[in-house]
CSV table of C-alpha atoms in Angstrom, one decimal:
chain,number,residue,atom,x,y,z
A,264,MET,CA,0.0,0.0,0.0
A,265,SER,CA,1.3,3.4,-0.9
A,266,THR,CA,1.5,5.7,2.1
A,267,GLN,CA,1.9,9.0,0.2
A,268,PRO,CA,-1.3,10.4,-1.5
A,269,PHE,CA,-1.3,10.6,-5.3
A,270,ASP,CA,-2.3,13.6,-7.3
A,271,LEU,CA,-4.4,11.3,-9.5
A,272,VAL,CA,-5.5,7.7,-9.5
A,273,ILE,CA,-7.1,6.1,-12.5
A,274,ARG,CA,-8.7,2.6,-12.1
A,275,ALA,CA,-9.5,0.4,-15.0
A,276,ASP,CA,-10.8,-3.2,-15.5
A,277,ARG,CA,-8.6,-3.2,-18.6
A,278,ALA,CA,-5.3,-1.4,-19.0
A,279,VAL,CA,-2.4,-2.1,-21.4
A,280,VAL,CA,0.6,-2.5,-19.1
A,281,ASP,CA,3.9,-4.4,-19.7
A,282,GLY,CA,2.7,-5.5,-23.2
A,283,ALA,CA,-0.6,-7.0,-22.0
A,284,GLU,CA,-4.1,-6.1,-20.9
A,285,ARG,CA,-4.9,-6.5,-17.2
A,286,PRO,CA,-6.9,-4.8,-14.5
A,287,ALA,CA,-4.9,-2.0,-12.9
A,288,SER,CA,-4.8,1.2,-11.0
A,289,VAL,CA,-2.3,3.9,-12.0
A,290,GLY,CA,-1.1,6.4,-9.4
A,291,VAL,CA,0.3,9.7,-10.7
A,292,ARG,CA,2.5,12.2,-8.9
A,293,ARG,CA,4.0,15.4,-10.4
A,294,GLY,CA,3.0,14.4,-13.9
A,295,ARG,CA,4.5,11.0,-14.0
A,296,VAL,CA,3.4,7.4,-13.3
A,297,ALA,CA,4.5,6.8,-9.7
A,298,GLU,CA,3.0,3.4,-9.1
A,299,ILE,CA,1.0,0.7,-10.8
A,300,GLY,CA,-1.1,-1.6,-8.7
A,301,PRO,CA,-4.2,-3.8,-8.7
A,302,ARG,CA,-7.6,-2.5,-9.8
A,303,ASP,CA,-8.8,-2.0,-6.2
A,304,ALA,CA,-5.5,-0.8,-4.7
A,305,ASP,CA,-6.1,0.9,-1.3
A,306,TRP,CA,-4.7,4.3,-2.4
A,307,SER,CA,-5.7,7.9,-1.6
A,308,ALA,CA,-5.5,10.7,-4.1
A,309,ALA,CA,-6.5,14.3,-4.7
A,310,ALA,CA,-8.6,13.0,-7.7
A,311,GLU,CA,-9.8,9.6,-8.7
A,312,VAL,CA,-11.2,8.4,-12.0
A,313,VAL,CA,-12.8,5.0,-12.7
A,314,LEU,CA,-13.0,4.0,-16.3
A,315,ALA,CA,-16.3,2.8,-17.7
A,316,ASP,CA,-16.8,-0.9,-18.4
A,317,ASP,CA,-16.3,-0.4,-22.1
A,318,GLU,CA,-13.0,1.6,-21.8
A,319,VAL,CA,-9.4,0.5,-21.8
A,320,LEU,CA,-6.6,2.6,-20.3
A,321,ILE,CA,-3.8,3.0,-22.8
A,322,PRO,CA,-0.8,5.3,-23.1
A,323,GLY,CA,-1.1,8.3,-25.4
A,324,MET,CA,0.1,7.6,-28.9
A,325,VAL,CA,3.5,9.0,-30.0
A,326,ASP,CA,3.3,10.2,-33.6
A,327,THR,CA,6.8,11.0,-34.8
A,328,HIS,CA,5.9,11.9,-38.4
A,329,VAL,CA,3.7,15.0,-38.6
A,330,HIS,CA,4.0,17.9,-41.0
A,331,VAL,CA,2.6,21.0,-39.3
A,332,ASN,CA,3.8,23.4,-42.0
A,333,GLU,CA,3.7,26.5,-39.7
A,334,PRO,CA,5.1,29.1,-40.3
A,335,GLY,CA,5.1,29.8,-44.0
A,336,ARG,CA,2.4,27.4,-45.2
A,337,THR,CA,0.1,27.8,-42.2
A,338,GLU,CA,-2.9,27.8,-44.6
A,339,TRP,CA,-2.1,24.1,-45.1
A,340,GLU,CA,-1.8,23.3,-41.4
A,341,GLY,CA,-0.9,25.0,-38.1
A,342,PHE,CA,0.2,24.0,-34.7
A,343,ALA,CA,-3.2,24.7,-33.1
A,344,SER,CA,-5.2,22.7,-35.6
A,345,ALA,CA,-2.7,19.8,-35.9
A,346,THR,CA,-2.3,19.3,-32.1
A,347,ARG,CA,-6.1,19.6,-31.5
A,348,ALA,CA,-6.5,16.8,-34.1
A,349,ALA,CA,-3.8,14.7,-32.4
A,350,LEU,CA,-5.5,15.1,-29.0
A,351,ARG,CA,-8.9,14.1,-30.3
A,352,GLY,CA,-7.4,11.0,-31.8
A,353,GLY,CA,-5.6,9.9,-28.6
A,354,THR,CA,-2.1,11.1,-29.6
A,355,THR,CA,-0.3,13.0,-26.8
A,356,THR,CA,3.0,13.6,-28.4
A,357,ILE,CA,4.0,14.6,-32.0
A,358,VAL,CA,7.3,15.3,-33.6
A,359,ASP,CA,7.2,17.9,-36.3
A,360,MET,CA,8.9,17.4,-39.6
A,361,PRO,CA,11.5,20.0,-40.8
A,362,LEU,CA,9.4,20.8,-44.0
A,363,ASN,CA,7.0,22.1,-45.4
A,364,SER,CA,7.3,25.1,-43.2
A,365,LEU,CA,9.2,28.3,-44.3
A,366,PRO,CA,12.0,28.4,-43.4
A,367,PRO,CA,12.6,24.7,-43.2
A,368,THR,CA,14.2,23.5,-39.9
A,369,THR,CA,17.8,23.3,-41.3
A,370,THR,CA,19.4,25.8,-39.0
A,371,VAL,CA,19.1,26.8,-35.3
A,372,ASP,CA,17.7,30.1,-36.4
A,373,ALA,CA,15.0,28.4,-38.4
A,374,LEU,CA,14.2,26.1,-35.4
A,375,GLU,CA,13.8,29.1,-33.2
A,376,ILE,CA,11.4,30.8,-35.7
A,377,LYS,CA,9.3,27.6,-35.8
A,378,GLN,CA,9.2,27.4,-32.0
A,379,LYS,CA,8.2,31.0,-31.7
A,380,ALA,CA,5.3,30.4,-34.1
A,381,ALA,CA,4.2,27.3,-32.2
A,382,ASP,CA,4.5,28.9,-28.7
A,383,GLY,CA,1.2,28.8,-26.9
A,384,GLN,CA,-0.6,26.9,-29.7
A,385,CYS,CA,0.3,23.3,-28.7
A,386,PHE,CA,-2.5,21.1,-27.3
A,387,VAL,CA,-0.2,18.1,-26.9
A,388,ASP,CA,3.6,17.8,-26.4
A,389,VAL,CA,5.7,18.7,-29.5
A,390,GLY,CA,9.2,17.8,-30.5
A,391,PHE,CA,11.1,18.8,-33.6
A,392,TRP,CA,13.2,17.0,-36.3
A,393,GLY,CA,16.0,18.9,-38.0
A,394,GLY,CA,16.6,18.8,-41.7
A,395,ALA,CA,19.6,17.5,-43.6
A,396,VAL,CA,20.0,19.2,-47.0
A,397,PRO,CA,23.0,20.0,-49.3
A,398,GLY,CA,25.3,22.4,-47.6
A,399,ASN,CA,24.2,22.2,-44.0
A,400,VAL,CA,26.6,19.6,-42.6
A,401,GLU,CA,28.0,22.3,-40.2
A,402,ASP,CA,24.5,23.0,-38.9
A,403,LEU,CA,23.9,19.5,-37.7
A,404,LEU,CA,25.8,19.7,-34.4
A,405,PRO,CA,24.2,23.1,-33.4
A,406,LEU,CA,20.7,21.7,-34.2
A,407,HIS,CA,21.5,18.5,-32.2
A,408,ASP,CA,22.7,20.6,-29.3
A,409,ALA,CA,19.4,22.7,-29.6
A,410,GLY,CA,17.4,19.5,-28.9
A,411,VAL,CA,16.2,18.2,-32.3
A,412,PHE,CA,15.5,14.5,-32.3
A,413,GLY,CA,17.5,13.7,-35.4
A,414,PHE,CA,17.7,14.7,-39.0
A,415,LYS,CA,15.4,14.1,-42.0
A,416,CYS,CA,16.7,13.9,-45.6
A,417,PHE,CA,15.3,13.0,-49.0
A,418,LEU,CA,17.0,11.0,-51.6
A,419,ILE,CA,14.5,12.3,-54.2
A,420,ASP,CA,12.8,15.7,-54.9
A,421,SER,CA,10.9,16.6,-51.8
A,422,GLY,CA,8.2,18.5,-53.6
A,423,VAL,CA,9.3,21.9,-52.2
A,424,PRO,CA,12.3,23.7,-53.6
A,425,GLU,CA,13.7,24.9,-50.3
A,426,PHE,CA,14.3,21.3,-49.1
A,427,PRO,CA,16.4,19.7,-51.8
A,428,PRO,CA,17.5,16.0,-51.7
A,429,LEU,CA,20.9,14.6,-50.9
A,430,SER,CA,23.0,12.8,-53.5
A,431,PRO,CA,24.6,9.5,-52.4
A,432,LYS,CA,27.9,11.4,-51.8
A,433,GLN,CA,26.1,14.0,-49.7
A,434,LEU,CA,24.3,11.3,-47.8
A,435,ARG,CA,27.6,9.8,-46.8
A,436,GLU,CA,28.9,13.2,-45.7
A,437,HIS,CA,25.9,13.9,-43.6
A,438,MET,CA,25.8,10.4,-42.1
A,439,ARG,CA,29.4,10.6,-41.1
A,440,ARG,CA,28.5,13.7,-39.1
A,441,THR,CA,25.4,12.1,-37.5
A,442,ALA,CA,27.5,9.1,-36.5
A,443,LEU,CA,30.1,11.4,-35.0
A,444,ILE,CA,27.5,13.3,-32.9
A,445,GLY,CA,25.4,10.2,-32.1
A,446,ALA,CA,22.3,11.5,-34.0
A,447,LEU,CA,19.7,9.6,-36.0
A,448,MET,CA,19.2,10.1,-39.7
A,449,ILE,CA,15.6,9.5,-40.9
A,450,VAL,CA,15.3,9.0,-44.6
A,451,HIS,CA,12.6,9.4,-47.3
A,452,ALA,CA,13.9,6.5,-49.3
A,453,GLU,CA,12.9,6.6,-53.0
A,454,SER,CA,15.4,6.4,-55.9
A,455,ALA,CA,15.3,9.3,-58.3
A,456,ALA,CA,17.0,7.1,-61.0
A,457,GLU,CA,14.3,4.4,-60.7
A,458,ILE,CA,11.5,6.9,-60.8
A,459,ASP,CA,13.0,8.8,-63.8
A,460,ALA,CA,13.1,5.5,-65.7
A,461,ALA,CA,9.4,4.7,-64.9
A,462,PRO,CA,6.5,5.7,-67.1
A,463,THR,CA,4.9,9.0,-66.2
A,464,VAL,CA,1.3,9.3,-67.4
A,465,PRO,CA,-0.6,12.5,-66.3
A,466,GLY,CA,-4.2,12.1,-65.4
A,467,PRO,CA,-6.6,10.7,-62.8
A,468,ARG,CA,-5.8,7.0,-63.1
A,469,TYR,CA,-4.4,5.7,-59.9
A,470,ALA,CA,-2.8,2.7,-61.6
A,471,ASP,CA,-0.7,5.1,-63.7
A,472,PHE,CA,0.4,6.9,-60.6
A,473,VAL,CA,1.5,3.6,-58.9
A,474,ALA,CA,3.4,2.6,-62.0
A,475,SER,CA,5.3,5.9,-61.9
A,476,ARG,CA,6.6,5.1,-58.3
A,477,PRO,CA,7.7,1.5,-58.7
A,478,ASP,CA,8.7,-0.9,-55.8
A,479,ALA,CA,12.2,-0.8,-57.2
A,480,SER,CA,12.6,2.8,-56.2
A,481,GLU,CA,12.2,2.0,-52.5
A,482,VAL,CA,14.3,-1.1,-52.7
A,483,SER,CA,17.2,0.7,-54.4
A,484,ALA,CA,17.1,3.7,-52.1
A,485,ILE,CA,16.9,1.5,-48.9
A,486,LYS,CA,20.0,-0.4,-50.2
A,487,VAL,CA,21.8,2.9,-50.5
A,488,VAL,CA,20.9,3.8,-46.9
A,489,ILE,CA,22.0,0.4,-45.6
A,490,ASP,CA,25.3,0.5,-47.5
A,491,THR,CA,25.9,4.0,-46.1
A,492,MET,CA,25.2,2.8,-42.6
A,493,ARG,CA,27.9,0.2,-43.0
A,494,GLU,CA,30.4,2.7,-44.4
A,495,THR,CA,29.8,5.4,-41.8
A,496,GLY,CA,28.8,3.5,-38.6
A,497,SER,CA,25.6,5.6,-38.4
A,498,ARG,CA,22.1,5.0,-37.3
A,499,ALA,CA,19.2,5.3,-39.7
A,500,HIS,CA,15.4,5.1,-39.8
A,501,ILE,CA,13.4,4.4,-43.0
A,502,LEU,CA,10.3,6.6,-43.2
A,503,HIS,CA,6.9,5.5,-44.5
A,504,LEU,CA,7.8,2.1,-45.9
A,505,SER,CA,5.3,1.3,-48.6
A,506,SER,CA,6.8,-1.6,-50.6
A,507,ALA,CA,7.0,-5.0,-49.1
A,508,GLU,CA,9.6,-5.8,-51.7
A,509,ALA,CA,12.1,-4.1,-49.5
A,510,LEU,CA,11.4,-6.3,-46.5
A,511,PRO,CA,14.1,-9.0,-47.2
A,512,LEU,CA,16.7,-6.3,-47.5
A,513,ILE,CA,15.6,-4.8,-44.1
A,514,ARG,CA,15.5,-8.2,-42.4
A,515,ASP,CA,19.0,-9.0,-43.6
A,516,ALA,CA,20.3,-5.6,-42.3
A,517,LYS,CA,18.7,-6.2,-38.9
A,518,ARG,CA,20.1,-9.7,-38.7
A,519,GLU,CA,23.5,-8.2,-39.4
A,520,GLY,CA,23.1,-6.0,-36.4
A,521,LEU,CA,22.9,-2.7,-38.2
A,522,PRO,CA,21.0,0.0,-36.1
A,523,LEU,CA,18.2,0.3,-38.7
A,524,THR,CA,14.6,1.0,-37.8
A,525,VAL,CA,11.5,1.2,-40.0
A,526,GLU,CA,8.1,2.8,-39.9
A,527,THR,CA,5.0,2.4,-42.0
A,528,CYS,CA,1.7,4.4,-42.0
A,529,PRO,CA,-2.0,3.8,-41.4
A,530,HIS,CA,-2.8,4.5,-45.0
A,531,TYR,CA,-0.6,1.7,-46.2
A,532,LEU,CA,-2.4,-0.6,-43.7
A,533,SER,CA,-5.9,0.7,-44.4
A,534,PHE,CA,-6.2,1.1,-48.2
A,535,THR,CA,-5.2,-0.9,-51.3
A,536,ALA,CA,-4.4,0.3,-54.8
A,537,GLU,CA,-7.2,-1.9,-56.2
A,538,ALA,CA,-9.8,0.0,-54.2
A,539,ILE,CA,-8.7,3.6,-54.8
A,540,ARG,CA,-11.0,5.4,-57.2
A,541,ASP,CA,-9.5,7.2,-60.1
A,542,GLY,CA,-9.2,10.9,-59.3
A,543,SER,CA,-9.2,10.4,-55.5
A,544,THR,CA,-6.0,12.3,-54.9
A,545,ALA,CA,-6.8,12.5,-51.1
A,546,HIS,CA,-5.1,9.1,-51.3
A,547,LYS,CA,-2.0,10.3,-53.1
A,548,CYS,CA,1.2,10.0,-51.1
A,549,CYS,CA,4.8,9.2,-51.9
A,550,PRO,CA,5.7,6.4,-51.9
A,551,PRO,CA,2.2,5.2,-53.0
A,552,ILE,CA,-0.4,2.9,-51.5
A,553,ARG,CA,0.2,-0.4,-53.2
A,554,SER,CA,-1.6,-3.7,-53.7
A,555,SER,CA,-3.7,-5.8,-51.3
A,556,GLU,CA,-1.0,-8.6,-51.4
A,557,ASN,CA,1.6,-6.0,-50.6
A,558,GLN,CA,-0.5,-4.7,-47.7
A,559,THR,CA,-0.8,-8.3,-46.2
A,560,ARG,CA,3.0,-8.5,-46.2
A,561,LEU,CA,3.3,-5.2,-44.4
A,562,TRP,CA,0.9,-6.4,-41.6
A,563,LYS,CA,3.0,-9.6,-41.3
A,564,ALA,CA,6.2,-7.6,-41.1
A,565,LEU,CA,4.7,-5.5,-38.3
A,566,ALA,CA,3.7,-8.6,-36.4
A,567,ASP,CA,7.2,-10.1,-36.6
A,568,GLY,CA,9.0,-6.9,-35.8
A,569,THR,CA,10.6,-6.2,-39.2
A,570,ILE,CA,8.7,-3.0,-39.2
A,571,ASP,CA,9.1,-1.2,-35.9
A,572,CYS,CA,6.3,1.3,-35.7
A,573,VAL,CA,3.3,3.0,-37.3
A,574,VAL,CA,3.1,6.8,-37.5
A,575,SER,CA,0.7,9.0,-39.5
A,576,ASP,CA,2.8,11.0,-41.9
A,577,HIS,CA,0.1,13.6,-41.6
A,578,SER,CA,0.8,15.8,-44.6
A,579,PRO,CA,-2.2,18.0,-45.4
A,580,SER,CA,-2.6,20.8,-47.9
A,581,THR,CA,-5.3,23.2,-49.0
A,582,ALA,CA,-8.1,21.5,-51.0
A,583,ASP,CA,-7.2,23.3,-54.3
A,584,LEU,CA,-3.8,21.4,-54.3
A,585,LYS,CA,-5.6,18.1,-54.4
A,586,THR,CA,-6.5,18.3,-58.1
A,587,ASP,CA,-7.7,15.1,-59.8
A,588,ASP,CA,-4.4,14.6,-61.7
A,589,PHE,CA,-2.3,12.2,-59.6
A,590,GLN,CA,1.0,13.5,-61.2
A,591,THR,CA,0.4,17.1,-60.2
A,592,ALA,CA,-1.7,16.9,-57.0
A,593,TRP,CA,0.0,17.5,-53.7
A,594,GLY,CA,1.0,14.2,-52.2
A,595,GLY,CA,0.1,13.7,-48.6
A,596,VAL,CA,-2.6,12.0,-46.5
A,597,ALA,CA,-4.2,14.0,-43.7
A,598,SER,CA,-4.7,11.5,-40.8
A,599,VAL,CA,-3.3,12.5,-37.4
A,600,GLN,CA,-6.7,12.4,-35.8
A,601,VAL,CA,-7.8,9.1,-37.2
A,602,ALA,CA,-4.5,7.2,-37.1
A,603,LEU,CA,-5.1,5.2,-33.9
A,604,ALA,CA,-8.7,4.3,-34.9
A,605,ALA,CA,-7.6,3.3,-38.5
A,606,VAL,CA,-4.8,1.0,-37.3
A,607,TRP,CA,-7.0,-0.5,-34.5
A,608,THR,CA,-9.8,-1.1,-37.0
A,609,GLY,CA,-7.4,-3.1,-39.3
A,610,ALA,CA,-5.5,-4.8,-36.5
A,611,ARG,CA,-8.5,-6.3,-34.7
A,612,GLU,CA,-9.8,-7.6,-38.1
A,613,ARG,CA,-6.5,-9.5,-38.3
A,614,GLY,CA,-6.5,-10.9,-34.8
A,615,HIS,CA,-4.2,-8.4,-33.1
A,616,GLY,CA,-4.9,-6.9,-29.7
A,617,LEU,CA,-4.7,-3.4,-28.3
A,618,ALA,CA,-1.3,-4.3,-26.8
A,619,ASP,CA,0.1,-4.7,-30.3
A,620,VAL,CA,-1.2,-1.4,-31.4
A,621,VAL,CA,0.2,0.3,-28.4
A,622,ARG,CA,3.6,-1.3,-29.1
A,623,TRP,CA,3.6,-0.1,-32.7
A,624,MET,CA,2.1,3.4,-32.2
A,625,SER,CA,3.4,4.4,-28.8
A,626,GLU,CA,6.2,2.3,-27.3
A,627,ARG,CA,8.3,1.7,-30.4
A,628,SER,CA,7.7,5.1,-32.0
A,629,ALA,CA,8.9,6.7,-28.7
A,630,GLN,CA,11.9,4.5,-28.6
A,631,VAL,CA,12.9,5.3,-32.2
A,632,ALA,CA,12.9,9.0,-31.4
A,633,GLY,CA,14.6,8.6,-28.1
A,634,LEU,CA,11.6,9.9,-26.1
A,635,GLN,CA,12.6,8.3,-22.8
A,636,HIS,CA,9.5,9.3,-20.8
A,637,LYS,CA,6.9,8.6,-23.4
A,638,GLY,CA,5.4,5.5,-24.9
A,639,GLY,CA,4.0,3.4,-22.1
A,640,ILE,CA,2.2,3.0,-18.8
A,641,ARG,CA,5.2,2.4,-16.6
A,642,VAL,CA,6.7,3.8,-13.4
A,643,GLY,CA,8.7,7.0,-14.2
A,644,ALA,CA,7.0,7.6,-17.5
A,645,ASP,CA,5.0,10.8,-18.2
A,646,ALA,CA,1.4,10.1,-17.3
A,647,ASP,CA,0.1,10.5,-20.9
A,648,LEU,CA,-3.0,8.4,-20.7
A,649,VAL,CA,-6.1,7.7,-22.8
A,650,ALA,CA,-9.5,6.3,-21.9
A,651,PHE,CA,-10.1,4.4,-25.1
A,652,ALA,CA,-13.4,2.8,-26.1
A,653,PRO,CA,-12.2,0.0,-28.5
A,654,ASP,CA,-15.7,-1.1,-29.6
A,655,GLU,CA,-17.2,2.4,-30.3
A,656,VAL,CA,-17.7,3.1,-34.0
A,657,THR,CA,-17.2,6.6,-35.5
A,658,HIS,CA,-18.3,7.7,-39.0
A,659,VAL,CA,-15.5,9.9,-40.2
A,660,THR,CA,-16.3,13.1,-42.1
A,661,ALA,CA,-13.5,15.3,-43.3
A,662,ALA,CA,-15.4,18.4,-42.2
A,663,GLY,CA,-15.7,17.0,-38.7
A,664,LEU,CA,-12.0,16.6,-38.1
A,665,GLU,CA,-9.9,19.2,-36.3
A,666,HIS,CA,-7.1,19.6,-38.9
A,667,LYS,CA,-7.2,22.8,-40.9
A,668,ASN,CA,-8.5,21.7,-44.3
A,669,PRO,CA,-11.5,19.3,-44.9
A,670,VAL,CA,-9.6,16.7,-47.0
A,671,THR,CA,-8.8,13.2,-45.9
A,672,ALA,CA,-8.6,9.8,-47.5
A,673,TYR,CA,-10.7,8.5,-44.6
A,674,ASP,CA,-13.8,10.6,-45.4
A,675,GLU,CA,-17.1,8.7,-45.1
A,676,LEU,CA,-15.5,5.6,-43.5
A,677,ASP,CA,-16.5,3.9,-40.4
A,678,LEU,CA,-13.6,3.4,-37.9
A,679,THR,CA,-13.6,1.6,-34.6
A,680,GLY,CA,-12.2,3.0,-31.5
A,681,VAL,CA,-12.6,6.4,-29.8
A,682,ALA,CA,-10.4,8.3,-27.4
A,683,ARG,CA,-12.9,9.5,-24.8
A,684,ARG,CA,-10.7,11.2,-22.3
A,685,VAL,CA,-7.0,12.2,-22.5
A,686,TRP,CA,-4.4,13.1,-19.8
A,687,LEU,CA,-1.1,14.8,-20.6
A,688,ARG,CA,1.4,14.5,-17.8
A,689,GLY,CA,-1.4,13.7,-15.4
A,690,ASN,CA,-3.7,16.5,-16.3
A,691,GLU,CA,-6.9,15.9,-18.3
A,692,ILE,CA,-6.6,18.0,-21.5
A,693,SER,CA,-9.1,19.3,-24.0
A,694,THR,CA,-9.3,21.3,-27.2
A,695,GLU,CA,-10.2,24.3,-25.1
A,696,ARG,CA,-6.7,24.8,-23.6
A,697,ALA,CA,-3.2,24.6,-25.2
A,698,ASP,CA,-1.5,22.6,-22.4
A,699,GLY,CA,1.3,21.0,-24.5
A,700,ARG,CA,5.0,21.9,-24.2
A,701,PHE,CA,8.1,21.6,-26.3
A,702,LEU,CA,10.2,18.5,-26.0
A,703,GLU,CA,14.0,18.2,-26.5
A,704,ARG,CA,16.2,15.2,-27.2
A,705,GLY,CA,17.8,13.8,-24.1
A,706,GLU,CA,15.8,15.8,-21.6
A,707,ALA,CA,15.4,14.2,-18.2
């Protein structure tokens, strides 16, 4: 029995703790989980919450791949709208990508500009990635010291001119530096040469778009990353894996002991190329959503640990940029609010439990980014908690989501699972108060 009162106790018949569901009470002090005990633990607290019979206590999701776009393209998305959407979906931590904001986060000055824009607007906790672009090798250490969680690079045109890709030679140069400072390089891995050689047919046909971004592009680029890891001794993370054809290469690298991690995204697990309507560019993303057989292999790779985590790659834009031409429409799926429900909907259909989803979307994503106090219900972790109703169904409408522009691939779908109440560092949060704070790499 704990002799010191808690600030908050939450009791649940079902809670995801230590990789499994069980009855539990969670005692919170000063924003962190102080003790985990039986459902009816004899504890006193300033406040007590008992979850409903149809609710499960889970940790908040950790989404390490979110494009907020503020400042500079705030009409696409902003910190207030993106973090409100995250909160509503059960995500308590996001890590912002270094593009498509202006300026991109490739210098300390640019990071400070972004943080000033975000200040007072964050409804969940927010961290920041730095950018790796040609010519900024000397900026990596200052950005690392300023607290970014690692560095993102492209091996192909990013879609915005101010964030150019790295050549293989430049990738080696940057990864030598990240190895030296102990930083993580996260990579948009598609090969420009493979895509340049593929057929490009403008128009609304989704099949033409998929053909223009072949599996070979991902396989080739991931091989370049793995070879560069061997040469430089650096760590790397593959962003938004789409092609299952790259899985054997990834498995071999992991068996070899290379410090490689890999993510995929809800849209690759929820949609298949065969089912996407021509002209439905809300589904356009790069690399693209591929076949149903490919999707099955991604799910299996999640289950066996080849793929480490699932994150949203929330990359919205204004509606006018989503033209019906797949070659010219902006590529990105707006999904931060529905990510948890989308993955849970697919996971339960395939026999996975909530503990699996928590591992993929909270525990492992936090570990990849080095967020030591996020990602699980455990003593010492931030008390980022969600009362999740796993059987409640929501009919998604784009206009009903919190993100800034009413465009999403999930429009008019029924998804299972609702985040009913959310606590951030032990305080219940809502879309009425901006209670989030900035996070830095390595903070205690």
